[in-house]
Amino acid sequence: SELLYSKTLADYRTHPALDIKTQIGDDVFSPQNGKVTEIAKDEELGYSVTIDHGNMISKVSNLSSKIDLKVGDKLNIGQKIGICGDSAQYEIADEPHIHFELKVNGINVNPLEYLE
């Protein structure tokens, strides 16, 4: 709910995710066991993988277009889901990062409250 400044859009807006600094080409891993429910290219957040973990849903965005998964694949915690890209047009002015959203009961939550 806090307003953050967007370098790309040059304004303040809410940001319902955690941006995890990384480098383009770095491997990205599943945060928990789950099943892939969507692989898509979002006009704003770029290439994304959505994972159903049973009690929560995560969406990992700003990936490279090379995603070697398909909808329905089961994932183990720490399993590679893709590599960091620069596909998030709404965050292109930011340093390389992964955009990580987490929803519980359909509501965006702060991922830091759920990660160890």
Short mmCIF file of C-alpha atoms in Angstrom, two decimals:
data_model
loop_
_atom_site.label_atom_id
_atom_site.label_comp_id
_atom_site.label_asym_id
_atom_site.label_seq_id
_atom_site.Cartn_x
_atom_site.Cartn_y
_atom_site.Cartn_z
CA SER A 1 0.00 0.00 0.00
CA GLU A 2 3.05 2.29 0.27
CA LEU A 3 3.73 4.52 -2.73
CA LEU A 4 7.13 3.95 -4.36
CA TYR A 5 8.83 5.97 -7.07
CA SER A 6 9.05 4.30 -10.48
CA LYS A 7 12.15 5.38 -12.43
CA THR A 8 10.65 4.03 -15.65
CA LEU A 9 7.26 5.72 -15.36
CA ALA A 10 8.54 8.79 -13.43
CA ASP A 11 5.73 8.70 -10.88
CA TYR A 12 4.72 7.23 -7.52
CA ARG A 13 2.60 4.08 -7.42
CA THR A 14 1.96 1.01 -5.29
CA HIS A 15 4.14 -2.00 -6.01
CA PRO A 16 2.46 -5.28 -4.97
CA ALA A 17 5.65 -7.32 -5.13
CA LEU A 18 9.21 -7.78 -3.97
CA ASP A 19 11.96 -6.92 -6.46
CA ILE A 20 14.94 -9.22 -5.95
CA LYS A 21 18.17 -7.82 -7.35
CA THR A 22 20.00 -10.22 -9.65
CA GLN A 23 21.85 -10.15 -12.96
CA ILE A 24 20.44 -10.83 -16.41
CA GLY A 25 21.07 -14.49 -17.16
CA ASP A 26 21.08 -15.63 -13.51
CA ASP A 27 19.03 -18.74 -12.72
CA VAL A 28 15.67 -18.25 -10.99
CA PHE A 29 14.24 -20.96 -8.72
CA SER A 30 10.85 -21.99 -7.36
CA PRO A 31 10.29 -20.54 -3.88
CA GLN A 32 8.28 -23.58 -2.73
CA ASN A 33 6.86 -26.88 -4.00
CA GLY A 34 3.97 -26.33 -6.38
CA LYS A 35 2.44 -26.66 -9.83
CA VAL A 36 2.83 -24.30 -12.79
CA THR A 37 -0.57 -22.77 -13.57
CA GLU A 38 0.42 -20.13 -16.11
CA ILE A 39 3.32 -19.11 -18.34
CA ALA A 40 2.69 -15.79 -20.04
CA LYS A 41 4.11 -12.57 -21.40
CA ASP A 42 2.56 -9.67 -19.54
CA GLU A 43 2.77 -6.31 -21.37
CA GLU A 44 3.91 -4.64 -18.13
CA LEU A 45 5.89 -7.26 -16.21
CA GLY A 46 7.31 -9.32 -19.06
CA TYR A 47 7.66 -13.10 -19.11
CA SER A 48 6.14 -14.67 -16.01
CA VAL A 49 5.61 -18.04 -14.38
CA THR A 50 2.71 -18.48 -11.94
CA ILE A 51 2.93 -21.31 -9.41
CA ASP A 52 0.16 -22.70 -7.19
CA HIS A 53 1.67 -23.80 -3.88
CA GLY A 54 -1.64 -25.01 -2.43
CA ASN A 55 -1.92 -22.38 0.29
CA MET A 56 -0.61 -19.49 -1.81
CA ILE A 57 0.13 -18.42 -5.39
CA SER A 58 3.44 -16.94 -6.51
CA LYS A 59 4.18 -15.11 -9.75
CA VAL A 60 7.77 -14.61 -10.85
CA SER A 61 8.21 -11.98 -13.56
CA ASN A 62 10.89 -10.22 -15.62
CA LEU A 63 12.19 -13.54 -16.88
CA SER A 64 13.90 -14.31 -20.17
CA SER A 65 11.67 -15.69 -22.92
CA LYS A 66 13.47 -19.04 -22.58
CA ILE A 67 11.27 -20.90 -20.09
CA ASP A 68 11.65 -24.69 -20.21
CA LEU A 69 8.41 -25.44 -18.35
CA LYS A 70 4.81 -26.05 -19.31
CA VAL A 71 1.53 -25.53 -17.53
CA GLY A 72 0.87 -28.48 -15.23
CA ASP A 73 4.54 -29.16 -14.42
CA LYS A 74 5.15 -29.98 -10.76
CA LEU A 75 8.01 -28.11 -9.13
CA ASN A 76 10.12 -28.76 -6.07
CA ILE A 77 11.44 -25.99 -3.88
CA GLY A 78 14.66 -24.69 -5.41
CA GLN A 79 13.96 -26.13 -8.86
CA LYS A 80 14.99 -23.85 -11.74
CA ILE A 81 12.04 -22.11 -13.41
CA GLY A 82 13.92 -19.79 -15.78
CA ILE A 83 16.55 -17.08 -15.99
CA CYS A 84 16.41 -13.37 -15.21
CA GLY A 85 15.69 -11.24 -18.25
CA ASP A 86 14.80 -7.65 -18.99
CA SER A 87 11.27 -8.19 -20.23
CA ALA A 88 9.40 -6.05 -17.64
CA GLN A 89 8.70 -2.88 -19.63
CA TYR A 90 7.22 -1.08 -16.58
CA GLU A 91 10.50 -1.57 -14.68
CA ILE A 92 13.05 -1.37 -17.50
CA ALA A 93 14.90 1.63 -15.95
CA ASP A 94 15.56 -0.34 -12.75
CA GLU A 95 18.63 -2.50 -12.16
CA PRO A 96 18.25 -6.17 -13.21
CA HIS A 97 15.85 -7.94 -10.87
CA ILE A 98 13.11 -10.51 -10.52
CA HIS A 99 9.61 -9.20 -9.75
CA PHE A 100 8.13 -11.62 -7.18
CA GLU A 101 4.44 -11.46 -6.23
CA LEU A 102 2.77 -13.60 -3.59
CA LYS A 103 -0.98 -13.99 -3.02
CA VAL A 104 -2.76 -15.63 -0.13
CA ASN A 105 -6.52 -16.12 -0.53
CA GLY A 106 -6.32 -14.02 -3.71
CA ILE A 107 -4.81 -11.00 -1.94
CA ASN A 108 -1.29 -9.70 -2.54
CA VAL A 109 0.86 -10.01 0.58
CA ASN A 110 4.38 -8.91 1.45
CA PRO A 111 6.59 -11.86 0.39
CA LEU A 112 9.12 -10.99 3.10
CA GLU A 113 6.58 -12.09 5.70
CA TYR A 114 6.52 -15.61 4.16
CA LEU A 115 10.13 -16.22 3.13
CA GLU A 116 12.82 -17.66 5.36
#
